[in-house]
PDB file of C-alpha atoms in Angstrom:
ATOM      1  CA  GLN F   1       0.000   0.000   0.000  1.00  0.00           C
ATOM      2  CA  GLY F   2       2.902   2.361   0.687  1.00  0.00           C
ATOM      3  CA  PHE F   3       3.950   2.154  -2.943  1.00  0.00           C
ATOM      4  CA  VAL F   4       0.540   3.467  -4.057  1.00  0.00           C
ATOM      5  CA  VAL F   5       0.840   6.374  -1.643  1.00  0.00           C
ATOM      6  CA  ALA F   6       4.367   7.119  -2.908  1.00  0.00           C
ATOM      7  CA  HIS F   7       3.116   7.098  -6.505  1.00  0.00           C
ATOM      8  CA  GLU F   8       0.226   9.442  -5.757  1.00  0.00           C
ATOM      9  CA  ILE F   9       2.365  11.787  -3.651  1.00  0.00           C
ATOM     10  CA  ALA F  10       4.841  11.994  -6.552  1.00  0.00           C
ATOM     11  CA  HIS F  11       1.982  13.399  -8.636  1.00  0.00           C
ATOM     12  CA  GLN F  12       2.112  16.551  -6.507  1.00  0.00           C
ATOM     13  CA  TRP F  13       5.182  17.441  -8.577  1.00  0.00           C
ATOM     14  CA  VAL F  14       4.737  15.434 -11.765  1.00  0.00           C
ATOM     15  CA  GLY F  15       1.150  15.802 -12.832  1.00  0.00           C
ATOM     16  CA  ASN F  16      -0.116  18.559 -10.577  1.00  0.00           C
ATOM     17  CA  SER F  17       2.656  21.173 -10.501  1.00  0.00           C
ATOM     18  CA  VAL F  18       4.195  20.124 -13.827  1.00  0.00           C
ATOM     19  CA  SER F  19       1.319  19.189 -16.094  1.00  0.00           C
ATOM     20  CA  LEU F  20       1.035  18.095 -19.700  1.00  0.00           C
ATOM     21  CA  GLY F  21       0.742  20.227 -22.776  1.00  0.00           C
ATOM     22  CA  ASP F  22      -0.777  17.266 -24.621  1.00  0.00           C
ATOM     23  CA  TRP F  23      -2.202  13.886 -23.613  1.00  0.00           C
ATOM     24  CA  SER F  24       0.323  12.066 -25.787  1.00  0.00           C
ATOM     25  CA  ASP F  25       2.909  13.066 -23.157  1.00  0.00           C
ATOM     26  CA  ILE F  26       1.063  11.223 -20.359  1.00  0.00           C
ATOM     27  CA  TRP F  27       4.125   8.996 -19.959  1.00  0.00           C
ATOM     28  CA  LEU F  28       5.830  11.971 -18.271  1.00  0.00           C
ATOM     29  CA  ASN F  29       3.312  12.074 -15.421  1.00  0.00           C
ATOM     30  CA  GLU F  30       2.908   8.343 -14.971  1.00  0.00           C
ATOM     31  CA  GLY F  31       6.491   7.378 -15.791  1.00  0.00           C
ATOM     32  CA  PHE F  32       7.942   9.867 -13.320  1.00  0.00           C
ATOM     33  CA  ALA F  33       5.441   8.872 -10.616  1.00  0.00           C
ATOM     34  CA  THR F  34       6.179   5.183 -11.176  1.00  0.00           C
ATOM     35  CA  TYR F  35       9.942   5.712 -11.134  1.00  0.00           C
ATOM     36  CA  LEU F  36       9.744   7.822  -7.973  1.00  0.00           C
ATOM     37  CA  GLN F  37       7.578   5.045  -6.471  1.00  0.00           C
ATOM     38  CA  TRP F  38      10.316   2.515  -7.310  1.00  0.00           C
ATOM     39  CA  MET F  39      12.860   4.805  -5.672  1.00  0.00           C
ATOM     40  CA  TRP F  40      10.752   5.100  -2.517  1.00  0.00           C
ATOM     41  CA  VAL F  41      10.246   1.339  -2.235  1.00  0.00           C
ATOM     42  CA  ASP F  42      14.012   0.863  -2.643  1.00  0.00           C
ATOM     43  CA  HIS F  43      14.711   3.535  -0.004  1.00  0.00           C
ATOM     44  CA  ASP F  44      12.187   1.916   2.344  1.00  0.00           C
ATOM     45  CA  GLY F  45      14.029  -1.417   2.192  1.00  0.00           C
ATOM     46  CA  GLY F  46      11.903  -3.121  -0.448  1.00  0.00           C
ATOM     47  CA  THR F  47      12.656  -4.103  -4.014  1.00  0.00           C
ATOM     48  CA  SER F  48      15.622  -2.232  -5.465  1.00  0.00           C
ATOM     49  CA  VAL F  49      15.117   0.163  -8.362  1.00  0.00           C
ATOM     50  CA  GLY F  50      17.206  -2.139 -10.551  1.00  0.00           C
ATOM     51  CA  ALA F  51      15.092  -5.176  -9.690  1.00  0.00           C
ATOM     52  CA  ALA F  52      11.862  -3.209 -10.220  1.00  0.00           C
ATOM     53  CA  ALA F  53      13.163  -2.163 -13.648  1.00  0.00           C
ATOM     54  CA  GLU F  54      14.053  -5.763 -14.528  1.00  0.00           C
ATOM     55  CA  GLU F  55      10.574  -6.957 -13.480  1.00  0.00           C
ATOM     56  CA  ALA F  56       8.841  -4.197 -15.458  1.00  0.00           C
ATOM     57  CA  HIS F  57      11.045  -4.874 -18.475  1.00  0.00           C
ATOM     58  CA  ALA F  58      10.158  -8.582 -18.367  1.00  0.00           C
ATOM     59  CA  ARG F  59       6.434  -7.702 -18.170  1.00  0.00           C
ATOM     60  CA  MET F  60       6.745  -5.357 -21.130  1.00  0.00           C
ATOM     61  CA  ARG F  61       8.606  -7.993 -23.169  1.00  0.00           C
ATOM     62  CA  ALA F  62       5.910 -10.550 -22.363  1.00  0.00           C
ATOM     63  CA  VAL F  63       3.122  -8.197 -23.445  1.00  0.00           C
ATOM     64  CA  GLY F  64       4.983  -7.197 -26.590  1.00  0.00           C
ATOM     65  CA  PRO F  65       3.280  -3.882 -27.459  1.00  0.00           C
ATOM     66  CA  ASP F  66       3.995  -2.507 -30.903  1.00  0.00           C
ATOM     67  CA  TRP F  67       4.172   1.077 -29.635  1.00  0.00           C
ATOM     68  CA  GLY F  68       6.220   2.859 -27.020  1.00  0.00           C
ATOM     69  CA  PRO F  69       5.183   4.957 -24.019  1.00  0.00           C
ATOM     70  CA  GLY F  70       5.629   8.133 -26.072  1.00  0.00           C
ATOM     71  CA  GLU F  71       2.753   7.278 -28.389  1.00  0.00           C
ATOM     72  CA  PRO F  72      -0.073   5.695 -26.370  1.00  0.00           C
ATOM     73  CA  PRO F  73      -3.255   4.943 -28.286  1.00  0.00           C
ATOM     74  CA  ALA F  74      -6.038   7.453 -27.597  1.00  0.00           C
ATOM     75  CA  SER F  75      -8.322   4.571 -26.633  1.00  0.00           C
ATOM     76  CA  ASP F  76      -5.889   3.349 -23.936  1.00  0.00           C
ATOM     77  CA  LEU F  77      -3.904   6.304 -22.553  1.00  0.00           C
ATOM     78  CA  PHE F  78      -3.470   4.807 -19.087  1.00  0.00           C
ATOM     79  CA  ASN F  79      -1.909   1.456 -19.908  1.00  0.00           C
ATOM     80  CA  ARG F  80       1.051  -0.391 -18.345  1.00  0.00           C
ATOM     81  CA  MET F  81       3.438   0.747 -21.056  1.00  0.00           C
ATOM     82  CA  VAL F  82       2.783   4.374 -20.117  1.00  0.00           C
ATOM     83  CA  TYR F  83       3.526   3.611 -16.448  1.00  0.00           C
ATOM     84  CA  ASP F  84       6.249   0.955 -16.647  1.00  0.00           C
ATOM     85  CA  GLY F  85       7.627   1.945 -20.051  1.00  0.00           C
ATOM     86  CA  GLY F  86       7.841   5.558 -18.903  1.00  0.00           C
ATOM     87  CA  ALA F  87       9.641   4.526 -15.717  1.00  0.00           C
ATOM     88  CA  LEU F  88      11.981   2.291 -17.722  1.00  0.00           C
ATOM     89  CA  THR F  89      12.793   5.261 -19.967  1.00  0.00           C
ATOM     90  CA  LEU F  90      13.760   7.281 -16.893  1.00  0.00           C
ATOM     91  CA  HIS F  91      15.778   4.380 -15.474  1.00  0.00           C
ATOM     92  CA  ALA F  92      17.632   4.046 -18.777  1.00  0.00           C
ATOM     93  CA  LEU F  93      18.205   7.834 -18.815  1.00  0.00           C
ATOM     94  CA  ARG F  94      19.683   7.621 -15.322  1.00  0.00           C
ATOM     95  CA  ASN F  95      22.065   4.903 -16.523  1.00  0.00           C
ATOM     96  CA  GLU F  96      22.865   6.872 -19.682  1.00  0.00           C
ATOM     97  CA  VAL F  97      23.748  10.210 -18.052  1.00  0.00           C
ATOM     98  CA  GLY F  98      24.736   9.116 -14.520  1.00  0.00           C
ATOM     99  CA  ASP F  99      23.220   9.895 -11.150  1.00  0.00           C
ATOM    100  CA  ASP F 100      24.496  13.469 -10.818  1.00  0.00           C
ATOM    101  CA  ALA F 101      23.036  14.593 -14.138  1.00  0.00           C
ATOM    102  CA  PHE F 102      19.868  12.529 -13.701  1.00  0.00           C
ATOM    103  CA  PHE F 103      19.045  14.016 -10.306  1.00  0.00           C
ATOM    104  CA  GLU F 104      19.795  17.513 -11.603  1.00  0.00           C
ATOM    105  CA  VAL F 105      17.346  16.847 -14.459  1.00  0.00           C
ATOM    106  CA  LEU F 106      14.755  15.643 -11.947  1.00  0.00           C
ATOM    107  CA  LEU F 107      15.208  18.693  -9.712  1.00  0.00           C
ATOM    108  CA  ARG F 108      15.160  21.112 -12.619  1.00  0.00           C
ATOM    109  CA  TRP F 109      12.108  19.385 -14.132  1.00  0.00           C
ATOM    110  CA  VAL F 110      10.014  20.134 -11.061  1.00  0.00           C
ATOM    111  CA  THR F 111      11.438  23.634 -10.549  1.00  0.00           C
ATOM    112  CA  ASP F 112      11.865  24.969 -14.108  1.00  0.00           C
ATOM    113  CA  PHE F 113       8.383  23.783 -15.116  1.00  0.00           C
ATOM    114  CA  ALA F 114       6.602  24.303 -11.783  1.00  0.00           C
ATOM    115  CA  HIS F 115       2.995  25.467 -12.241  1.00  0.00           C
ATOM    116  CA  ALA F 116       3.288  25.086 -16.012  1.00  0.00           C
ATOM    117  CA  SER F 117       2.823  22.594 -18.808  1.00  0.00           C
ATOM    118  CA  ALA F 118       5.721  20.632 -20.260  1.00  0.00           C
ATOM    119  CA  SER F 119       6.299  18.133 -23.040  1.00  0.00           C
ATOM    120  CA  THR F 120       8.583  15.308 -24.024  1.00  0.00           C
ATOM    121  CA  SER F 121      10.620  17.741 -26.119  1.00  0.00           C
ATOM    122  CA  ASP F 122      11.065  19.914 -23.000  1.00  0.00           C
ATOM    123  CA  LEU F 123      12.464  16.921 -21.096  1.00  0.00           C
ATOM    124  CA  VAL F 124      14.776  15.986 -23.969  1.00  0.00           C
ATOM    125  CA  ALA F 125      16.108  19.559 -24.169  1.00  0.00           C
ATOM    126  CA  LEU F 126      16.616  19.723 -20.398  1.00  0.00           C
ATOM    127  CA  ALA F 127      18.375  16.347 -20.246  1.00  0.00           C
ATOM    128  CA  GLU F 128      20.641  17.369 -23.142  1.00  0.00           C
ATOM    129  CA  GLU F 129      21.456  20.703 -21.504  1.00  0.00           C
ATOM    130  CA  VAL F 130      22.287  19.129 -18.138  1.00  0.00           C
ATOM    131  CA  SER F 131      24.196  16.121 -19.468  1.00  0.00           C
ATOM    132  CA  GLY F 132      25.940  17.855 -22.353  1.00  0.00           C
ATOM    133  CA  SER F 133      24.958  14.878 -24.529  1.00  0.00           C
ATOM    134  CA  GLU F 134      22.802  14.570 -27.643  1.00  0.00           C
ATOM    135  CA  LEU F 135      19.888  12.372 -26.516  1.00  0.00           C
ATOM    136  CA  ASP F 136      17.363  12.478 -29.384  1.00  0.00           C
ATOM    137  CA  GLY F 137      18.275   8.960 -30.508  1.00  0.00           C
ATOM    138  CA  PHE F 138      18.128   7.667 -26.937  1.00  0.00           C
ATOM    139  CA  PHE F 139      14.621   9.061 -26.348  1.00  0.00           C
ATOM    140  CA  ASP F 140      13.414   7.947 -29.785  1.00  0.00           C
ATOM    141  CA  ALA F 141      14.465   4.381 -29.004  1.00  0.00           C
ATOM    142  CA  TRP F 142      12.880   4.281 -25.538  1.00  0.00           C
ATOM    143  CA  LEU F 143       9.698   6.198 -26.330  1.00  0.00           C
ATOM    144  CA  PHE F 144       8.814   5.358 -29.921  1.00  0.00           C
ATOM    145  CA  GLY F 145      10.569   2.153 -30.887  1.00  0.00           C
ATOM    146  CA  GLU F 146      10.486  -1.447 -29.825  1.00  0.00           C
ATOM    147  CA  LEU F 147      11.456  -1.930 -26.200  1.00  0.00           C
ATOM    148  CA  PRO F 148      15.279  -1.742 -26.003  1.00  0.00           C
ATOM    149  CA  ASP F 149      17.345  -3.990 -23.767  1.00  0.00           C
ATOM    150  CA  LEU F 150      17.965  -2.670 -20.272  1.00  0.00           C
ATOM    151  CA  PRO F 151      21.312  -0.923 -19.890  1.00  0.00           C
TER     152      PRO F 151
END
């Protein structure tokens, strides 16, 4: 039950304070809330973030969707790929840019876009600015392609 509370509390920042410009970006709200939930469970002595990512990745492979979290079908916006696939995208980003850059992106996401709407392109631009890396290909693979292997 604590994991549900952690997920919903995370929405104070990702979903309530930082909201969406378009429904196709719903992965931002649900992916961030799910990833922050995984982090809380890990912090609280439960399943590690890495193990949660491996479990979610296995579930996504078993389901085999032909779309990524960045393009959910209008008839099914709130599906597992949006939640778990979004969280996996963030986990892969953390592995790609390292903890220091990832946590700066997270902090800046909730401060730079506080009380405003944001989009996937806003996150890509922020992650590129903070990390100093070109990440378009990374985000394209995780959000719009077939599910990549975990890093």
